[in-house]
mmCIF file of C-alpha atoms and ligand atoms in Angstrom:
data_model
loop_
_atom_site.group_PDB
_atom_site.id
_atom_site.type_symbol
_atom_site.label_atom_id
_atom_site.label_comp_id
_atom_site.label_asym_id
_atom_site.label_seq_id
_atom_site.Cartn_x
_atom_site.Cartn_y
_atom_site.Cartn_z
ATOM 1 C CA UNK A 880 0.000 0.000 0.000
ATOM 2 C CA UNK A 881 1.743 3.348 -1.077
ATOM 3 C CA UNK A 882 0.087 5.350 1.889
ATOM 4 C CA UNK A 883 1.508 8.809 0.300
ATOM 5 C CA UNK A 884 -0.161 8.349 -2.711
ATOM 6 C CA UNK A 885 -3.850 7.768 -1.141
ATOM 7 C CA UNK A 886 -3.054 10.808 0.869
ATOM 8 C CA UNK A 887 -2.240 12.483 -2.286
ATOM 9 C CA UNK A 888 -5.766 11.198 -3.936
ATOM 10 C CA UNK A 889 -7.509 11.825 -0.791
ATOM 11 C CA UNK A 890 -6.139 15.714 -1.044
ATOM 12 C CA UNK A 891 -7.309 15.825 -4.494
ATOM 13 C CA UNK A 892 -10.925 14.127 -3.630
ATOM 14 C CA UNK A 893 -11.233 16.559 -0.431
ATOM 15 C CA UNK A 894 -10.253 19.790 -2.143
ATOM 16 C CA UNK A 895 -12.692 19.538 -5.297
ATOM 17 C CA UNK A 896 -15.294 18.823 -3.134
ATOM 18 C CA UNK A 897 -15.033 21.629 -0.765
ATOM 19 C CA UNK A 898 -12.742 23.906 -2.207
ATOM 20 C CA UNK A 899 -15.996 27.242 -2.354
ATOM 21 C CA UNK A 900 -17.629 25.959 0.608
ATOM 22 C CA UNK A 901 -19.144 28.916 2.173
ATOM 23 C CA UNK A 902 -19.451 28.838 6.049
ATOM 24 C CA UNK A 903 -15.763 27.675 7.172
ATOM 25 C CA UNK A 904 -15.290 24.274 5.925
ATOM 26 C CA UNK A 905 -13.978 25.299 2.663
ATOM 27 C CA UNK A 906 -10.362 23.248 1.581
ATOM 28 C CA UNK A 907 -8.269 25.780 4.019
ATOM 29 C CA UNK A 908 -9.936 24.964 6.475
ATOM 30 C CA UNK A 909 -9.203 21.091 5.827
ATOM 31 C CA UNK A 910 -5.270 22.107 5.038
ATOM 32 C CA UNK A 911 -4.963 24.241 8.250
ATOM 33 C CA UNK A 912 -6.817 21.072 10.340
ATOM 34 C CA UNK A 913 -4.406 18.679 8.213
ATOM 35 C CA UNK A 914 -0.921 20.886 8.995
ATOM 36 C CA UNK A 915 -2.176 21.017 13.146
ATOM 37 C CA UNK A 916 -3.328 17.145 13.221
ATOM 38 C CA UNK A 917 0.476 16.190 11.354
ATOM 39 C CA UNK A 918 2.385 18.565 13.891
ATOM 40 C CA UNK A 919 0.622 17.513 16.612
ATOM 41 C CA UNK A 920 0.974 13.580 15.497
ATOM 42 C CA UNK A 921 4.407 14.290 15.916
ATOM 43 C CA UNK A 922 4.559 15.633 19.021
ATOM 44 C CA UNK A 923 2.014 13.004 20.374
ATOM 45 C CA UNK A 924 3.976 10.040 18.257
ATOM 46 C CA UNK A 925 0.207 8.988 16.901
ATOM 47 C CA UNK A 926 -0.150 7.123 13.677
ATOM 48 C CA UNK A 927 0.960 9.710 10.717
ATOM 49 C CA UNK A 928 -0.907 8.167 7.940
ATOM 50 C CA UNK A 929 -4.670 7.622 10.088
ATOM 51 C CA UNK A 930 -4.295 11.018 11.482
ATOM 52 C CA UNK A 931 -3.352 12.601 8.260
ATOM 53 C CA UNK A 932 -6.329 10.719 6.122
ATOM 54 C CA UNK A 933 -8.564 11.215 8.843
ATOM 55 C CA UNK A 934 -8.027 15.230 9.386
ATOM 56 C CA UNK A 935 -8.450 15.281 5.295
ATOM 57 C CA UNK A 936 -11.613 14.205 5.497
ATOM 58 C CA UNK A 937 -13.239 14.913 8.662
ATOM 59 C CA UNK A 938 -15.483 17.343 7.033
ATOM 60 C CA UNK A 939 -16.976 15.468 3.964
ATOM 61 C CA UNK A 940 -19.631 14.386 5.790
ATOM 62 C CA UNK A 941 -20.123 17.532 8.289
ATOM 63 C CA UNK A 942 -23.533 17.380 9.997
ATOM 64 C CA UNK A 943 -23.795 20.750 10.151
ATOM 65 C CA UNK A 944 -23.797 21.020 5.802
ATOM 66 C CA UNK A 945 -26.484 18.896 5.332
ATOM 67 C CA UNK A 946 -29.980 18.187 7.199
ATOM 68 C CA UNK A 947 -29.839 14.244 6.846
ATOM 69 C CA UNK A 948 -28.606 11.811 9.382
ATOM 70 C CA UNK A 949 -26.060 13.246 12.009
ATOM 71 C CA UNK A 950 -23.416 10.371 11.781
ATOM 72 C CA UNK A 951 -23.828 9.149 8.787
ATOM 73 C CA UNK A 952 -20.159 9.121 6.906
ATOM 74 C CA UNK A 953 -21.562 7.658 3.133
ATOM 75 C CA UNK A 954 -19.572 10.213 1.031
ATOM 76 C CA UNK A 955 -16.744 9.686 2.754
ATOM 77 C CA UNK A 956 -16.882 5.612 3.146
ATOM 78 C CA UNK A 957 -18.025 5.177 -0.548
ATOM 79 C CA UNK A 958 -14.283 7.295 -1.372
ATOM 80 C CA UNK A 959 -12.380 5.089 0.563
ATOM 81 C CA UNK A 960 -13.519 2.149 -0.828
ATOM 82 C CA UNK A 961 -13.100 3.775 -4.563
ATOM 83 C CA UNK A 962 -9.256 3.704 -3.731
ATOM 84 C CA UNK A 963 -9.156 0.153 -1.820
ATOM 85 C CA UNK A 964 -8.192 1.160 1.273
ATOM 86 C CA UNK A 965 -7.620 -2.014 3.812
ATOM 87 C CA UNK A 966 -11.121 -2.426 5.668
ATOM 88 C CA UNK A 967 -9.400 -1.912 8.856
ATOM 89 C CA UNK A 968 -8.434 1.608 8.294
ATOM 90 C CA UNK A 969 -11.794 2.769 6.820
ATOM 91 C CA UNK A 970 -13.296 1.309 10.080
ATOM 92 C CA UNK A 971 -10.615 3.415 12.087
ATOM 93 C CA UNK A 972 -11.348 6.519 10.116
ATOM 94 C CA UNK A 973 -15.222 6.799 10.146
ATOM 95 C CA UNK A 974 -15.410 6.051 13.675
ATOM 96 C CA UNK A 975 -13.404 9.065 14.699
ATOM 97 C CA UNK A 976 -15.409 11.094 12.056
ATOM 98 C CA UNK A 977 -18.603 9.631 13.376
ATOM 99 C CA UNK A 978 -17.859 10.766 16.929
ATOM 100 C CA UNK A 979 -15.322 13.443 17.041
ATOM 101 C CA UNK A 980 -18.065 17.094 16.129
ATOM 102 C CA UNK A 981 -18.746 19.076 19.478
ATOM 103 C CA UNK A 982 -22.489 19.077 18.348
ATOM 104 C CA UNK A 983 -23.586 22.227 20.590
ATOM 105 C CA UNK A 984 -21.337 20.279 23.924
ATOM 106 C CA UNK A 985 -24.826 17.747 24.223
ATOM 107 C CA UNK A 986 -23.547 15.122 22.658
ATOM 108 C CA UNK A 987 -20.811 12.870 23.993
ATOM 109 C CA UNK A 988 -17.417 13.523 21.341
ATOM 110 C CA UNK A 989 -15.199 11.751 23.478
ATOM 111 C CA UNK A 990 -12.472 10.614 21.384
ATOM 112 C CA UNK A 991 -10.903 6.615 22.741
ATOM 113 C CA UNK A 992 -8.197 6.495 20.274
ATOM 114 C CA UNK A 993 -4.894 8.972 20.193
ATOM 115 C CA UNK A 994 -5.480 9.358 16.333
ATOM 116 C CA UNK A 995 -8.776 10.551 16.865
ATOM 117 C CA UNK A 996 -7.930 13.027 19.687
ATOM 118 C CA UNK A 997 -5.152 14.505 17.796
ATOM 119 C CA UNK A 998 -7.356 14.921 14.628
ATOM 120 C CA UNK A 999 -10.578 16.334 16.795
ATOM 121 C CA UNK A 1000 -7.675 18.898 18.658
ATOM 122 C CA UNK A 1001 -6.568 20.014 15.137
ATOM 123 C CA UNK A 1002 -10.145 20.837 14.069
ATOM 124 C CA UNK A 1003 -11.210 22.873 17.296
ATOM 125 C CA UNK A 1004 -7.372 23.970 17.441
ATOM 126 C CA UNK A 1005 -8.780 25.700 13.930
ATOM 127 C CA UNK A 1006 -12.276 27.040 15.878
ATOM 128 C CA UNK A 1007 -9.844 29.260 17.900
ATOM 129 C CA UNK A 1008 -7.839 32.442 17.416
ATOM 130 C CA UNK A 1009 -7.663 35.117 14.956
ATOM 131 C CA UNK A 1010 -8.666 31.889 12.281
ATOM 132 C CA UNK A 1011 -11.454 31.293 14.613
ATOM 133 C CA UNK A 1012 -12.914 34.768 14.899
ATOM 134 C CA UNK A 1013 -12.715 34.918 11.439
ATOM 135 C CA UNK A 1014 -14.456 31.726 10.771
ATOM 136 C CA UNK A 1015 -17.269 32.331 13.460
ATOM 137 C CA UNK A 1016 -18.194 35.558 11.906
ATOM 138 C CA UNK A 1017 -18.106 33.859 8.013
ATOM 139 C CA UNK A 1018 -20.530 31.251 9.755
ATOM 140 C CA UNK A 1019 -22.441 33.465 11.228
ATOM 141 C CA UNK A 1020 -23.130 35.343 7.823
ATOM 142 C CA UNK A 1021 -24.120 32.524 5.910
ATOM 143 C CA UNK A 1022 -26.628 31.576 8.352
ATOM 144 C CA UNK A 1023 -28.250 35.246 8.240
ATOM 145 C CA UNK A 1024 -26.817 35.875 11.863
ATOM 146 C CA UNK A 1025 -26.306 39.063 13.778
ATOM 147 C CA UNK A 1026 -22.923 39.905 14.629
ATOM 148 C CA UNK A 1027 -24.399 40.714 17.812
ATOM 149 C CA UNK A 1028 -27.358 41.823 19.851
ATOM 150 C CA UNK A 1029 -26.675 42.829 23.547
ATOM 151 C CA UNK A 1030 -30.079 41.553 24.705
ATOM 152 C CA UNK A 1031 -29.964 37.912 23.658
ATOM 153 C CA UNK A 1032 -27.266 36.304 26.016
ATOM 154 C CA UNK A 1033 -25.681 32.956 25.633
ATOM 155 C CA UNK A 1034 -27.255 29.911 26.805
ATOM 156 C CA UNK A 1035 -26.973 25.835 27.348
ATOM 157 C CA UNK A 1036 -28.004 23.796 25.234
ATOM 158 C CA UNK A 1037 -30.491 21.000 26.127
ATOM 159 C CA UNK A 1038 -31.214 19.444 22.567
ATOM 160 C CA UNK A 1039 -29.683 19.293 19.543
ATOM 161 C CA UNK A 1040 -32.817 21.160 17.622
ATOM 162 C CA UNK A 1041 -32.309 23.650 19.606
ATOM 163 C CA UNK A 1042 -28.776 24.012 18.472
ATOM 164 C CA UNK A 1043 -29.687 23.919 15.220
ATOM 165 C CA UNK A 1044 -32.888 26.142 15.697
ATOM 166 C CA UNK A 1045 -31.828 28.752 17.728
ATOM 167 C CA UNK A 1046 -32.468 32.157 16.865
ATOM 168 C CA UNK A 1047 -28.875 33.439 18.071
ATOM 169 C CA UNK A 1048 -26.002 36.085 17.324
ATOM 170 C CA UNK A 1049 -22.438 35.572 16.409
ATOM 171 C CA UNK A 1050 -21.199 36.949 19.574
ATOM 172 C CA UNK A 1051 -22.591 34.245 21.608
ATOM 173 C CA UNK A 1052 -20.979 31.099 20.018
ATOM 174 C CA UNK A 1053 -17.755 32.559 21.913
ATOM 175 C CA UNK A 1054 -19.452 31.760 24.758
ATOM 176 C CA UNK A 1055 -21.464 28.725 24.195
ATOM 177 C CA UNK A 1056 -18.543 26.910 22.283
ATOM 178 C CA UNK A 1057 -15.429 28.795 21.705
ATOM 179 C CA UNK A 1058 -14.273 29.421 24.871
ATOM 180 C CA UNK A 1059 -14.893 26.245 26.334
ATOM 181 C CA UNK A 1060 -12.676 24.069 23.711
ATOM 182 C CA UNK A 1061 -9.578 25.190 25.516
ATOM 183 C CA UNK A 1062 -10.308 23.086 28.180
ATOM 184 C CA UNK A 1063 -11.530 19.904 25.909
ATOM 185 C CA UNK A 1064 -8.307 19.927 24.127
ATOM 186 C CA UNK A 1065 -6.725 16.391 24.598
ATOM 187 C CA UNK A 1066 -3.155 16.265 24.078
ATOM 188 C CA UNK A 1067 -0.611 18.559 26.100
ATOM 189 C CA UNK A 1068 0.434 19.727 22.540
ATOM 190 C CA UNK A 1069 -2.740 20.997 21.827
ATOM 191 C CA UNK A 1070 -3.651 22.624 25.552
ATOM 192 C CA UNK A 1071 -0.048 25.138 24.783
ATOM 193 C CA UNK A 1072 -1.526 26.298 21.032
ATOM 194 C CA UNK A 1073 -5.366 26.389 22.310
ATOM 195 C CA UNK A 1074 -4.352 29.015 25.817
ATOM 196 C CA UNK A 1075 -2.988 31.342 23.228
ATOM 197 C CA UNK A 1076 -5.386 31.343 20.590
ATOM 198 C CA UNK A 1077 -7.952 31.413 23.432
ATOM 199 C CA UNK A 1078 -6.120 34.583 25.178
ATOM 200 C CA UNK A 1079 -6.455 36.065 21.522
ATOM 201 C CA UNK A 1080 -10.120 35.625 21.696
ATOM 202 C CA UNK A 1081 -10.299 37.125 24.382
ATOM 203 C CA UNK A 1082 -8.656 40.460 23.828
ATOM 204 C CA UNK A 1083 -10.759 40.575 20.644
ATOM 205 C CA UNK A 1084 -14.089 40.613 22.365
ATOM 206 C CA UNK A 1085 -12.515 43.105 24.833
ATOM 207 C CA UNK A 1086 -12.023 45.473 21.923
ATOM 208 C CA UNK A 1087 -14.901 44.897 20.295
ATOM 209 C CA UNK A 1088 -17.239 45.922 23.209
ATOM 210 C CA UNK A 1089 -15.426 48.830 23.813
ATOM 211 C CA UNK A 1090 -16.038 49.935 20.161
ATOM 212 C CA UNK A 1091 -19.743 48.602 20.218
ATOM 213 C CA UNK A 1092 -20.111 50.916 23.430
ATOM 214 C CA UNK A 1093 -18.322 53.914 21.940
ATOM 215 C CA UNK A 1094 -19.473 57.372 23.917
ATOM 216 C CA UNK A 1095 -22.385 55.455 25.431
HETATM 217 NI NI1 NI B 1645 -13.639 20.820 10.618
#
């Protein structure tokens, strides 16, 4: 099995797909996750080629771009079976897919192999800092969000309708997801890059109210 060249394919297969994606899982998104989940392999001594196929396509299937099933990984399984990957590695790969989104914090993500923690620390490594601000706000937009509205405050989720449902502002998700990853993260490598980003975050919001509240 020549594992660079299926990670080579699988670049290919990932970046036609989702290259104009619109709300933050576009193909940067995927090559950022990718370069984290690799470093952070490293560091952690995981498996380079599961981590690195897995990161590639964690978002094929997202839950949050289509209305369908929540878990189900077709897309992604019917691809790996296109290039004849061993059945033992597509089995490793969907489950971490399956289980690793954060799904509004209701649902249980907890990840029971050290290739899937490294590859679900990469993607919320990517939710985070300047790239994360960014991100939230281009979510926010293509859902028809405000940026913000001081009255509606941030909240806990009970369901995941209500995630999905929720009339809510931009602003908010810092609260109800962003700053919370920093403290999911599972390796140590991944704790060091999130307390920066998170720090980052922080100092953004700070300036950001003090504009909003400008001669008030
Ligand atoms: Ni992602």
């Amino acid at each position: 099995m020549n594992k660079k060249l299926i990670i080579e394919q699988t670049k290919t297969f990932v970046r036609d797909r989702l290259y104009g994606e619109g709300s933050g899982h576009d193909w940067f998104h995927i090559e950022r996750v990718y370069n984290l989940a690799s470093y952070i392999c490293k560091k952690e001594k995981g498996d380079e080629f599961i981590v690195k196929m897995t990161s590639l396509l964690h978002d094929i299937d997202d839950w949050k771009l289509k209305k369908e099933n929540d878990t189900d990984t077709t897309i992604t399984g019917n691809f790996l079976k296109s290039i004849n990957l061993d059945e033992k590695y597509i089995d490793t790969i969907l489950n971490i897919i399956k289980t690793m989104s954060f799904k509004g914090g209701i649902v249980d993500s907890t990840q029971h192999t050290l290739e899937g923690k490294i590859v679900q620390d990469a993607d919320r490594l990517d939710a985070l800092g300047a790239i994360g601000i960014a991100r939230t706000f281009a979510y926010g937009g293509s859902k028809n969000r405000l940026m913000y509205d001081p009255s509606i405050k941030p909240m806990e989720y009970t369901s995941l309708d209500e995630v999905k449902n929720k009339k809510n502002h931009t602003v908010n998700h810092f609260y109800e997801k962003l700053f919370k990853l920093k403290d999911l993260m599972n390796t140590d490598t991944a704790k060091h890059i999130a307390v920066e980003r998170h720090k980052f975050m922080e100092l953004f919001l700070e300036e950001f109210y003090s504009e909003w509240n400008f001669n008030k």
